[in-house]
PDB file of C-alpha atoms in Angstrom:
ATOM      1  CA  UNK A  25      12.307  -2.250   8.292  1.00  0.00           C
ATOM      2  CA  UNK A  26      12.233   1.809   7.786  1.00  0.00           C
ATOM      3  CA  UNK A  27      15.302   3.334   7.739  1.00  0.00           C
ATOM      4  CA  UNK A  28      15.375   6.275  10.973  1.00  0.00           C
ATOM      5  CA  UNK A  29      19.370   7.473  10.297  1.00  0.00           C
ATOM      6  CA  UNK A  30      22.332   6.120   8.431  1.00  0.00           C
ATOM      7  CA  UNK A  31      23.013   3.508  11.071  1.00  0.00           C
ATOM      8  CA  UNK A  32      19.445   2.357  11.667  1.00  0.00           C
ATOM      9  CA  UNK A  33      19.272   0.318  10.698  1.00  0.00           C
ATOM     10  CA  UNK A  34      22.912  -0.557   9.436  1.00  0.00           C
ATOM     11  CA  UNK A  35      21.656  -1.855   6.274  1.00  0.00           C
ATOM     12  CA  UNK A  36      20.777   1.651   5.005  1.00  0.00           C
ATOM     13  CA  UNK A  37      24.532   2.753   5.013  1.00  0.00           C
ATOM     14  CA  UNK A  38      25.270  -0.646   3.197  1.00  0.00           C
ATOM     15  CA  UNK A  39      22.697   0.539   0.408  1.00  0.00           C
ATOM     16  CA  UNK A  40      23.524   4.239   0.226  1.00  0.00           C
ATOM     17  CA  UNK A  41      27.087   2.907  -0.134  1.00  0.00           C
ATOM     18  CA  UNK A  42      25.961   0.529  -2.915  1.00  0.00           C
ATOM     19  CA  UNK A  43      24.157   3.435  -4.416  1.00  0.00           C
ATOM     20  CA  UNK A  44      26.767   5.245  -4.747  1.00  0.00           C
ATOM     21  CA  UNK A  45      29.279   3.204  -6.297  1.00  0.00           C
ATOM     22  CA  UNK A  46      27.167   1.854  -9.139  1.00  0.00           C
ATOM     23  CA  UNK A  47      26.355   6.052  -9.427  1.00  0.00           C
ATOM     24  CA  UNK A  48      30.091   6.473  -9.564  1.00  0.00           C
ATOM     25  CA  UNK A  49      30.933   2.702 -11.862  1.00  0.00           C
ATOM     26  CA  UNK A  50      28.273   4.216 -14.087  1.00  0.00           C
ATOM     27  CA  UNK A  51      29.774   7.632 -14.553  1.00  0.00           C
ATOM     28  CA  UNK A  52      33.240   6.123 -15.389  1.00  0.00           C
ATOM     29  CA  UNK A  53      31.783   3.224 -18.013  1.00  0.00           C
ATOM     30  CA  UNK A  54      30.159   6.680 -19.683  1.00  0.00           C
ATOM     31  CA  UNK A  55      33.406   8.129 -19.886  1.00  0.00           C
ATOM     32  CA  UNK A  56      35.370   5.077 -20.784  1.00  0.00           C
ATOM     33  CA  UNK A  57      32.812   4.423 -24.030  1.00  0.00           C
ATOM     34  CA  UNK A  58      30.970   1.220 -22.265  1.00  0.00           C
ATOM     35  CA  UNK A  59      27.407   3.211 -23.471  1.00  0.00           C
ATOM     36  CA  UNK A  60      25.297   0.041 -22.905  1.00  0.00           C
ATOM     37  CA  UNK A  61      26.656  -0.134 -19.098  1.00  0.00           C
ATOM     38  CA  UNK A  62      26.398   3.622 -18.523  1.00  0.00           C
ATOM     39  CA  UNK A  63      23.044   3.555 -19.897  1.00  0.00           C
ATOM     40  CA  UNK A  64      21.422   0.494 -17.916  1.00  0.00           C
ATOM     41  CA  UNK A  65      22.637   2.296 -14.631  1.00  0.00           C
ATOM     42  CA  UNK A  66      22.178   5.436 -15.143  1.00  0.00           C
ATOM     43  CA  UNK A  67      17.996   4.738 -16.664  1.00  0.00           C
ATOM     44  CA  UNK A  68      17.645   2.147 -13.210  1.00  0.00           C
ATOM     45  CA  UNK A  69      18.458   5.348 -10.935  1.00  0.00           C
ATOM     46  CA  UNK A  70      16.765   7.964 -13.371  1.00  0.00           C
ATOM     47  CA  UNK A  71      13.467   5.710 -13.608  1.00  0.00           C
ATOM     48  CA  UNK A  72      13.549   5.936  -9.931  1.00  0.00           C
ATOM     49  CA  UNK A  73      13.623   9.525  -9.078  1.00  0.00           C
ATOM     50  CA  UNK A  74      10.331   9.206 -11.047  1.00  0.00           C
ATOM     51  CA  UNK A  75       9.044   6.705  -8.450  1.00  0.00           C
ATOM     52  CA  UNK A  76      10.870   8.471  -5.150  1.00  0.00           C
ATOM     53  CA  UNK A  77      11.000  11.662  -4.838  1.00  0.00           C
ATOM     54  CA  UNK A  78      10.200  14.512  -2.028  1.00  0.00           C
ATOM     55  CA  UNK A  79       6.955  13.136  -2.878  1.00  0.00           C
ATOM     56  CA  UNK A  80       5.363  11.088  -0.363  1.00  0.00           C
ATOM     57  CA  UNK A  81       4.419   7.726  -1.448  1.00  0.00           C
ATOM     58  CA  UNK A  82       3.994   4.566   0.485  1.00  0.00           C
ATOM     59  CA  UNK A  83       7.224   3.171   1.404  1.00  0.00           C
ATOM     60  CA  UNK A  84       7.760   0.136  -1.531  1.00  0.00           C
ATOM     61  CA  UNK A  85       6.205  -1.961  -4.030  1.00  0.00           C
ATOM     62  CA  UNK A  86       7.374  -4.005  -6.467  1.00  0.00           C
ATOM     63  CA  UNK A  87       5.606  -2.190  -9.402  1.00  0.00           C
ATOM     64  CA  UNK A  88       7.872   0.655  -9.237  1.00  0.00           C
ATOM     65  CA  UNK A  89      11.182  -1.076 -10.660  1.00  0.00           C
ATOM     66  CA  UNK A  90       8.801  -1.942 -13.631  1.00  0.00           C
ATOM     67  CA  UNK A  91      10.312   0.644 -15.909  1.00  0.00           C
ATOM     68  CA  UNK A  92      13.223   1.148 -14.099  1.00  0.00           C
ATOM     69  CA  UNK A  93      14.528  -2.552 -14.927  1.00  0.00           C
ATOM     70  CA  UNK A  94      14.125  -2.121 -18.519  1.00  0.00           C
ATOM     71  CA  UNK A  95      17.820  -0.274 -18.776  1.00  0.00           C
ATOM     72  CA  UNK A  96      19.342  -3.245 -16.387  1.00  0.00           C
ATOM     73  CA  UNK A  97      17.790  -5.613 -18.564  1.00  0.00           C
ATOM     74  CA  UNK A  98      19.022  -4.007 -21.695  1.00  0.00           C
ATOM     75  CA  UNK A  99      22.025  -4.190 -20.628  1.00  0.00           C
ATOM     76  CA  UNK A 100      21.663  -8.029 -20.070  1.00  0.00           C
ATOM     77  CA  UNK A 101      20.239  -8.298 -23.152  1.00  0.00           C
ATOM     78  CA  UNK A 102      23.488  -6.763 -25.253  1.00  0.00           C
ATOM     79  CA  UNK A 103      26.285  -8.086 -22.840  1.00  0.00           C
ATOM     80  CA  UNK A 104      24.654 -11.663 -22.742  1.00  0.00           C
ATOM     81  CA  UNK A 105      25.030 -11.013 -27.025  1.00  0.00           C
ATOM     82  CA  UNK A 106      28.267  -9.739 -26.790  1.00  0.00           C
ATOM     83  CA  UNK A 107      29.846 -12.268 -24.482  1.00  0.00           C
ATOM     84  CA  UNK A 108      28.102 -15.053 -26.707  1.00  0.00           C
ATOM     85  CA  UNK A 109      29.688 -13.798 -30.016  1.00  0.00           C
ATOM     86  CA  UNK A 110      32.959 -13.226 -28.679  1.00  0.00           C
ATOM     87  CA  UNK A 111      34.060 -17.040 -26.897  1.00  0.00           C
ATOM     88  CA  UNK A 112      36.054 -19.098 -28.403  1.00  0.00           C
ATOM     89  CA  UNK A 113      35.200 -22.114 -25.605  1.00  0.00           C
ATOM     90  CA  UNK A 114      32.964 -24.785 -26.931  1.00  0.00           C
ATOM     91  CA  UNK A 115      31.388 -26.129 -23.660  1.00  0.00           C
ATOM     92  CA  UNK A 116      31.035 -22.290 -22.181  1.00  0.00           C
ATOM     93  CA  UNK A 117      28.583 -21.521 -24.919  1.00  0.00           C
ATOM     94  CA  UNK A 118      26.243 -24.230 -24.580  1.00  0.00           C
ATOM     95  CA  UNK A 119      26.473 -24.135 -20.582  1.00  0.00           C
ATOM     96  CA  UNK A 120      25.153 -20.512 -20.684  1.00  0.00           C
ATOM     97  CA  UNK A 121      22.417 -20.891 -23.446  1.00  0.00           C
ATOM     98  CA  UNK A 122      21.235 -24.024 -21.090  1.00  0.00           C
ATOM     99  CA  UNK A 123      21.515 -21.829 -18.270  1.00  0.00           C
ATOM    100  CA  UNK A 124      19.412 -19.200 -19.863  1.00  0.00           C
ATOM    101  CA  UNK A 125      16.931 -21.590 -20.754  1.00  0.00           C
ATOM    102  CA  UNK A 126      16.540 -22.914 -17.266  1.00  0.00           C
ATOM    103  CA  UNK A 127      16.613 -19.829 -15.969  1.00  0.00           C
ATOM    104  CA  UNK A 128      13.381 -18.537 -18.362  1.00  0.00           C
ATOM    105  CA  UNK A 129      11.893 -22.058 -16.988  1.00  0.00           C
ATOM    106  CA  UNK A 130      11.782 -20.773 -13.243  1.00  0.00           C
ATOM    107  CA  UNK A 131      10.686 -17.725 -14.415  1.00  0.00           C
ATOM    108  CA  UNK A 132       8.162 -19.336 -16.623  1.00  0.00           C
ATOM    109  CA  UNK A 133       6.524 -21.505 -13.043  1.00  0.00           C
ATOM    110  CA  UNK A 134       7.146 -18.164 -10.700  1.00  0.00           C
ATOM    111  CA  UNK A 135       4.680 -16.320 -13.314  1.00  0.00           C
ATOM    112  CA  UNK A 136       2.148 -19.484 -13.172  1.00  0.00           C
ATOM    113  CA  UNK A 137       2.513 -19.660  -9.355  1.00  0.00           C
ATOM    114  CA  UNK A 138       1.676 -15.702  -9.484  1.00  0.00           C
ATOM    115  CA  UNK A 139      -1.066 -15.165 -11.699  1.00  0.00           C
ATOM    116  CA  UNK A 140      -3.199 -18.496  -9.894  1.00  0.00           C
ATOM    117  CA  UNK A 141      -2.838 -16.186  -6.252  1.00  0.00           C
ATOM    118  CA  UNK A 142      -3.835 -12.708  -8.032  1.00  0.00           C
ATOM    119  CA  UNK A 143      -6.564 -14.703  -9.664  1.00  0.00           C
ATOM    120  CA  UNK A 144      -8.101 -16.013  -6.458  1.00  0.00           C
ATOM    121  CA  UNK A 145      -8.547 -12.289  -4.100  1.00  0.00           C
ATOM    122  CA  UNK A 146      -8.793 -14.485  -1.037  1.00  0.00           C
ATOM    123  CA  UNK A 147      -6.364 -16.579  -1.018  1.00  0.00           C
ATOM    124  CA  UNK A 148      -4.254 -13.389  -2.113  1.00  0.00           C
ATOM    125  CA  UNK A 149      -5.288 -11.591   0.705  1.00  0.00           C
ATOM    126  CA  UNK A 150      -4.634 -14.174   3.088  1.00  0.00           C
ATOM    127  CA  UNK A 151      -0.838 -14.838   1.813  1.00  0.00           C
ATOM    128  CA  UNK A 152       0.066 -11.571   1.828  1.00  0.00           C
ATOM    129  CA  UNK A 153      -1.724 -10.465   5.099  1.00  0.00           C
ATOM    130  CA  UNK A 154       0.560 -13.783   6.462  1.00  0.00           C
ATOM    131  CA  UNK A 155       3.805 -12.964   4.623  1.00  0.00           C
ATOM    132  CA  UNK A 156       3.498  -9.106   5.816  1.00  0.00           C
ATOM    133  CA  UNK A 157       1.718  -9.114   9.570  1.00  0.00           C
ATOM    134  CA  UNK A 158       2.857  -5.514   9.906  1.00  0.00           C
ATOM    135  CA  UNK A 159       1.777  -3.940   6.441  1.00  0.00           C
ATOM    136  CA  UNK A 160      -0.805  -1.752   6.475  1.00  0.00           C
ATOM    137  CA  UNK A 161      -1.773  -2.103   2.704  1.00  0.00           C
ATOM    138  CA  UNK A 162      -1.068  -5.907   3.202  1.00  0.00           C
ATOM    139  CA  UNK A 163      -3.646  -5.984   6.196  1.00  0.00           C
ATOM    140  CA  UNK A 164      -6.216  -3.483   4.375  1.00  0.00           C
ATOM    141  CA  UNK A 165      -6.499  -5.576   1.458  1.00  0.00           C
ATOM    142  CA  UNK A 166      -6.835  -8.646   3.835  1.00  0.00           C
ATOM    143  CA  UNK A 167      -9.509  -6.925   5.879  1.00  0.00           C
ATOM    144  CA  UNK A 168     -11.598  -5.227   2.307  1.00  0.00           C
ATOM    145  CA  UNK A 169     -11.497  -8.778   0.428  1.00  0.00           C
ATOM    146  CA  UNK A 170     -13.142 -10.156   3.873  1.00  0.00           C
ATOM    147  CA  UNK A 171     -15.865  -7.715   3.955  1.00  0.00           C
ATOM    148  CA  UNK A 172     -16.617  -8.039   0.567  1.00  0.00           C
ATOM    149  CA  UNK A 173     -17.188 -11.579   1.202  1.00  0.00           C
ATOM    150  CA  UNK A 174     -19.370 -10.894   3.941  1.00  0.00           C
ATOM    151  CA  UNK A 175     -16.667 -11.997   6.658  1.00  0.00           C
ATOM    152  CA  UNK A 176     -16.804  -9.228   8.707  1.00  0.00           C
ATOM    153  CA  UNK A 177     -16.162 -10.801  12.228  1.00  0.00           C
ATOM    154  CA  UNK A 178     -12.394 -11.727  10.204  1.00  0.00           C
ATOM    155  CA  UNK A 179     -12.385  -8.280   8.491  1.00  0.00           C
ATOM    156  CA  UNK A 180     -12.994  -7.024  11.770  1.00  0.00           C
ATOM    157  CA  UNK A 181     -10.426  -9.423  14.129  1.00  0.00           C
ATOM    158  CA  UNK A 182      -7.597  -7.588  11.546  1.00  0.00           C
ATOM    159  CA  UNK A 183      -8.670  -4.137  12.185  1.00  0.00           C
ATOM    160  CA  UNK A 184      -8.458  -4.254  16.256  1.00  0.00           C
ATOM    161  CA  UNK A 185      -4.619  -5.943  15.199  1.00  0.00           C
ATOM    162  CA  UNK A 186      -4.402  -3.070  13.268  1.00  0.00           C
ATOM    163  CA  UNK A 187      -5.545  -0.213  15.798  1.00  0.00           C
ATOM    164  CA  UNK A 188      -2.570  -2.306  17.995  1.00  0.00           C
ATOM    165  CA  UNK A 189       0.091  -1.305  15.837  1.00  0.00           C
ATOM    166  CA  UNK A 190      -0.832   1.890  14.568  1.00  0.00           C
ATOM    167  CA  UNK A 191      -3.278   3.594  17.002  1.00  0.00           C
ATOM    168  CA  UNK A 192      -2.762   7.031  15.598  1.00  0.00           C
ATOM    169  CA  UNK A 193      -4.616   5.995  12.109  1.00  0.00           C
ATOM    170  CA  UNK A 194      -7.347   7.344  12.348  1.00  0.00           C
ATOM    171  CA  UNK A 195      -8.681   5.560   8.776  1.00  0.00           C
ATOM    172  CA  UNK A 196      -8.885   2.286  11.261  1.00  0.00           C
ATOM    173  CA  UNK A 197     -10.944   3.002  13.821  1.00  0.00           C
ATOM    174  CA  UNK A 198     -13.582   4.427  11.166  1.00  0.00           C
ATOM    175  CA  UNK A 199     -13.610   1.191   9.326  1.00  0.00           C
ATOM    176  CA  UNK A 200     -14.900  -0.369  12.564  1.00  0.00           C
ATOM    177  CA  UNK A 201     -17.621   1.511  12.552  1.00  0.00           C
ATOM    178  CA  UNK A 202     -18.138   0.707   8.407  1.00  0.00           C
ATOM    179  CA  UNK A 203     -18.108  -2.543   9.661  1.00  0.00           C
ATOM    180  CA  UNK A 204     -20.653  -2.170  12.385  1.00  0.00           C
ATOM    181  CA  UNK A 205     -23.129  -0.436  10.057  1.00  0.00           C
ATOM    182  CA  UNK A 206     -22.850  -4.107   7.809  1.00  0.00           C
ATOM    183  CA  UNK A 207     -23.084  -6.413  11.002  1.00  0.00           C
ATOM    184  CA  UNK A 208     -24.491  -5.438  14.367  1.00  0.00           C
ATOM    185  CA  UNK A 209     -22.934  -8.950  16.049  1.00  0.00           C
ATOM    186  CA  UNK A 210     -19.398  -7.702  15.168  1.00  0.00           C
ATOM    187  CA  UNK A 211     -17.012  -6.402  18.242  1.00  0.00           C
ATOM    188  CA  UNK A 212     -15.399  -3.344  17.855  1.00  0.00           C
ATOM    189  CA  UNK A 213     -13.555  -1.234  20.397  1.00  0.00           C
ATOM    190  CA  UNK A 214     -15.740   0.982  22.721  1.00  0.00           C
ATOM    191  CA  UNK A 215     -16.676   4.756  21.404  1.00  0.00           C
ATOM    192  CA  UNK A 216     -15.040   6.361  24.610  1.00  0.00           C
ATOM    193  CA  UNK A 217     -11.874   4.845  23.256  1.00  0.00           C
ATOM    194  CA  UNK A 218     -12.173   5.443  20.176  1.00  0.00           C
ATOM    195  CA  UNK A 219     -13.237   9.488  20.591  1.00  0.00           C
ATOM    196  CA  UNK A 220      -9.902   9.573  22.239  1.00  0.00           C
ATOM    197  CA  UNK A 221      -7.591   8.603  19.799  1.00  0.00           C
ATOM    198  CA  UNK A 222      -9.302  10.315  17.282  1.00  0.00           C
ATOM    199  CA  UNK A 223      -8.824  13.417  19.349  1.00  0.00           C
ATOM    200  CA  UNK A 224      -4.678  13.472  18.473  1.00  0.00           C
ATOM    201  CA  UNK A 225      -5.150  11.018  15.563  1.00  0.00           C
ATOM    202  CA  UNK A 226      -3.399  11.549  11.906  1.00  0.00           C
ATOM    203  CA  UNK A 227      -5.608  12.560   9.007  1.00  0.00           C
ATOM    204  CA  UNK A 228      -5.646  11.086   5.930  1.00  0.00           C
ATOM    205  CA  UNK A 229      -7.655  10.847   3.142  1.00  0.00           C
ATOM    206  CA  UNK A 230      -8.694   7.225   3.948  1.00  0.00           C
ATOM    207  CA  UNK A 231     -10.029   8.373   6.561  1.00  0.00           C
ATOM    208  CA  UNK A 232     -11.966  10.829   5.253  1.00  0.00           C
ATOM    209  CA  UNK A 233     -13.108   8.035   2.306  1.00  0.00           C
ATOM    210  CA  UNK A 234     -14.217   5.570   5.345  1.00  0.00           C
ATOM    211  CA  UNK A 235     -16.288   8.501   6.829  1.00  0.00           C
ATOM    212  CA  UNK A 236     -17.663   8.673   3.326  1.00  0.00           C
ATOM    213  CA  UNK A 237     -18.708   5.324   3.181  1.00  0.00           C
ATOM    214  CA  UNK A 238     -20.275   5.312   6.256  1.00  0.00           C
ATOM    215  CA  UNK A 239     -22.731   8.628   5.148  1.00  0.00           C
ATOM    216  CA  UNK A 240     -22.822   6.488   1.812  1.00  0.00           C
ATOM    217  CA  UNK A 241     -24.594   3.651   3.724  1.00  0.00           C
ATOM    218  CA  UNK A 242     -26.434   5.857   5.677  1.00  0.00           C
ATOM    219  CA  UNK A 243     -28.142   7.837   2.628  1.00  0.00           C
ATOM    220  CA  UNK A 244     -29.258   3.938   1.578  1.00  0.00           C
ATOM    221  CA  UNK A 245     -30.531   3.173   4.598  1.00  0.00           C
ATOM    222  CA  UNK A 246     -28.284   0.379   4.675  1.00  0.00           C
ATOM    223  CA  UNK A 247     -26.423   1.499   8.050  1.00  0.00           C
ATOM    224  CA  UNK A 248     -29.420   1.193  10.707  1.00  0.00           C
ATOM    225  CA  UNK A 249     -26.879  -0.502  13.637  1.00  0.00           C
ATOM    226  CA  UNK A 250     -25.130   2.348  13.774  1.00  0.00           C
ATOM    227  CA  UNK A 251     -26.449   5.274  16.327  1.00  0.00           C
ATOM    228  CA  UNK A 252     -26.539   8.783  14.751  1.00  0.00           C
ATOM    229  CA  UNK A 253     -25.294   9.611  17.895  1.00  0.00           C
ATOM    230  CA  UNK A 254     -22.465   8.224  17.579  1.00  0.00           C
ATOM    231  CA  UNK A 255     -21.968   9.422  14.302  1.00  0.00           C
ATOM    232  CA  UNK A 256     -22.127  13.264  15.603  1.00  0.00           C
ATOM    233  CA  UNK A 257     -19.734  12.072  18.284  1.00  0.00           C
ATOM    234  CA  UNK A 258     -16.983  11.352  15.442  1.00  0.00           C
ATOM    235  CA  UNK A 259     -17.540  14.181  13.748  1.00  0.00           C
ATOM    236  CA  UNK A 260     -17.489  16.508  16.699  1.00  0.00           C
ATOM    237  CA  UNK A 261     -14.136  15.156  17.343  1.00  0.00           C
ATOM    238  CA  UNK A 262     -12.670  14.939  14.371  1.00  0.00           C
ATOM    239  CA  UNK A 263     -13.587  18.549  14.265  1.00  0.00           C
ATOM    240  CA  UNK A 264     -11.769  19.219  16.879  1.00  0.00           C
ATOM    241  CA  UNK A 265      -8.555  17.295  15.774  1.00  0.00           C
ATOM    242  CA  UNK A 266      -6.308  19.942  14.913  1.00  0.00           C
ATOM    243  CA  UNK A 267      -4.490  17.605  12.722  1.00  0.00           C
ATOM    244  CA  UNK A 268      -7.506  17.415  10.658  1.00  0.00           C
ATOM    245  CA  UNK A 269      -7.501  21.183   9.965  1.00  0.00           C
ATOM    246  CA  UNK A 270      -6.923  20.753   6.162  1.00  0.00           C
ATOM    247  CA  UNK A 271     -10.173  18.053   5.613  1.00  0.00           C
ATOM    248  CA  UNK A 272     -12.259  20.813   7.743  1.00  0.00           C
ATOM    249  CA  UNK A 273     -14.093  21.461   4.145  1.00  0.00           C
ATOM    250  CA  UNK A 274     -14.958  17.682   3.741  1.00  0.00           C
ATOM    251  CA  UNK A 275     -15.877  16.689   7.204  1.00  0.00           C
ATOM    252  CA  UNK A 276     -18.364  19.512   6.915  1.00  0.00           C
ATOM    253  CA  UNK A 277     -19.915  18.244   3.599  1.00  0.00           C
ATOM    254  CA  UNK A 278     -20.242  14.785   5.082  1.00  0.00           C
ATOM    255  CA  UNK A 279     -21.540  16.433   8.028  1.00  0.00           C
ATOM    256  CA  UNK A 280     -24.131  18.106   5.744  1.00  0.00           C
ATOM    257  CA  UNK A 281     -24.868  15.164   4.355  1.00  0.00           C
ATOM    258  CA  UNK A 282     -25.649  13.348   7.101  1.00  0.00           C
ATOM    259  CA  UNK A 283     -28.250  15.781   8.779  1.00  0.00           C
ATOM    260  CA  UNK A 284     -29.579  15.861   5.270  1.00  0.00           C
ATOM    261  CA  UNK A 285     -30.204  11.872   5.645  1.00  0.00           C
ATOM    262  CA  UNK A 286     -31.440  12.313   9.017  1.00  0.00           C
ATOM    263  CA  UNK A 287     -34.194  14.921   8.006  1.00  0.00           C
ATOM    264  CA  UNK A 288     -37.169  12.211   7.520  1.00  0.00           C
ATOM    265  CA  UNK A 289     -36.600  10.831  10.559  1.00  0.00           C
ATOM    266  CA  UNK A 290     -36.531  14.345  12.409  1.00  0.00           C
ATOM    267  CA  UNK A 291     -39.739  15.492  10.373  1.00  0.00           C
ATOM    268  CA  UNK A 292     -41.594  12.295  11.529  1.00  0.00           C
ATOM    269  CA  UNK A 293     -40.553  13.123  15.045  1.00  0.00           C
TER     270      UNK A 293
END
């Protein structure tokens, strides 16, 4: 869940206090000559501020402790050494170096396990559009791998979801109509509705990618279920979205665009 203040939830004042004490257990091992412990810590935290900054990124994903984990796991690395060379037990020794080996075994079946779901995009999709319900990127992928396969009645089932729990993304209710230019059959919510949630709506640059698509299609000819009055519609709107004051530039080039596709049509007329 996303943190909102120190207390909510509680577990973010668990982890800022966690934080900080490997911060401070980190600055003492530096002074106290443990280099290899000072040095895991302190590359973890300083790989990070790489990865989150003032920057906004999407809120997590594994890939980002990538290179941070290479100073923890240095750190394993020389202390698992160390502690070998320096016992004196006989069964110890051989309990750990069995323990290591099962534990590279796991590791070893969790890679397998990984690499047959990342090889199979549905199947991927479909785990971790179960597993996560309320990701967006989770439910994206899920809904893109559909229409790619031509499932666009699922791809579009996971978009009104979706539009449920975040009706101020704008990106959403322009994939509908993505959709719609692909499949005429395919329910999506009405354009009344739609027009007004686009009016106070966030921008983003997904959004402005969908609307790209859709002009994309368009130019091919390849979007004929789709009204070109209801594409003026969106873009009158959108226009008028003061939140989407900054993509003013781009909405007008797609607008361009468009009336540019629509010129045969308005000739033969």
């Amino acid at each position: 869940s996303l943190s909102n203040s120190l207390v909510d939830p509680i577990s973010t004042l668990s982890a800022v206090v966690v934080v900080v004490g490997l911060l401070v257990l980190a600055w003492h091992a530096q002074r106290r000559g443990y280099v290899w412990l000072a040095f895991g810590l302190f590359w973890f935290f300083a790989a990070h501020v790489l990865e989150s900054s003032f920057i906004p990124l999407e809120i997590y994903f594994e890939h980002r402790n990538y290179l941070a984990l290479l100073g923890p796991l240095a750190l394993l690395v020389i202390g698992g050494h160390q502690l070998l060379r320096n016992l004196q037990s006989k069964l110890v020794k051989p309990a750990l170096i069995v323990g290591f080996v099962a534990w590279s075994g796991l590791l070893t079946l969790v890679l397998l396990q990984e690499t047959k779901v990342w090889g199979d995009p549905l199947r991927q999709a479909q785990i971790w559009g179960k597993e996560k319900p309320n990701s967006k990127r989770a439910q994206v992928v899920k809904v893109n791998v559909h229409a790619l396969l031509g499932q666009y009645h699922e791809a579009t089932a996971t978009l009104l979801r979706l539009a449920e729990i975040y009706p101020n993304d704008s990106a959403i209710y322009l994939a509908q109509f993505q959709l719609r230019c692909l499949d005429p059959n395919i329910k999506i919510q009405n354009l009344p509705e739609v027009l007004k949630r686009l009016q106070t709506a966030q921008s983003s640059f997904a959004a402005i990618t969908t609307l790209g698509k859709i002009i994309l299609l368009k130019e091919q000819e390849a979007c004929k279920h789709l009204e070109d009055s209801s594409l003026d519609q969106l873009f009158t709107t959108l226009l008028a979205n003061p939140k989407f004051a900054f993509q003013k530039s781009d909405l007008y080039f797609l607008q361009a665009r468009l009336l540019q596709s629509l010129q045969p049509e308005l000739n033969q007329r």
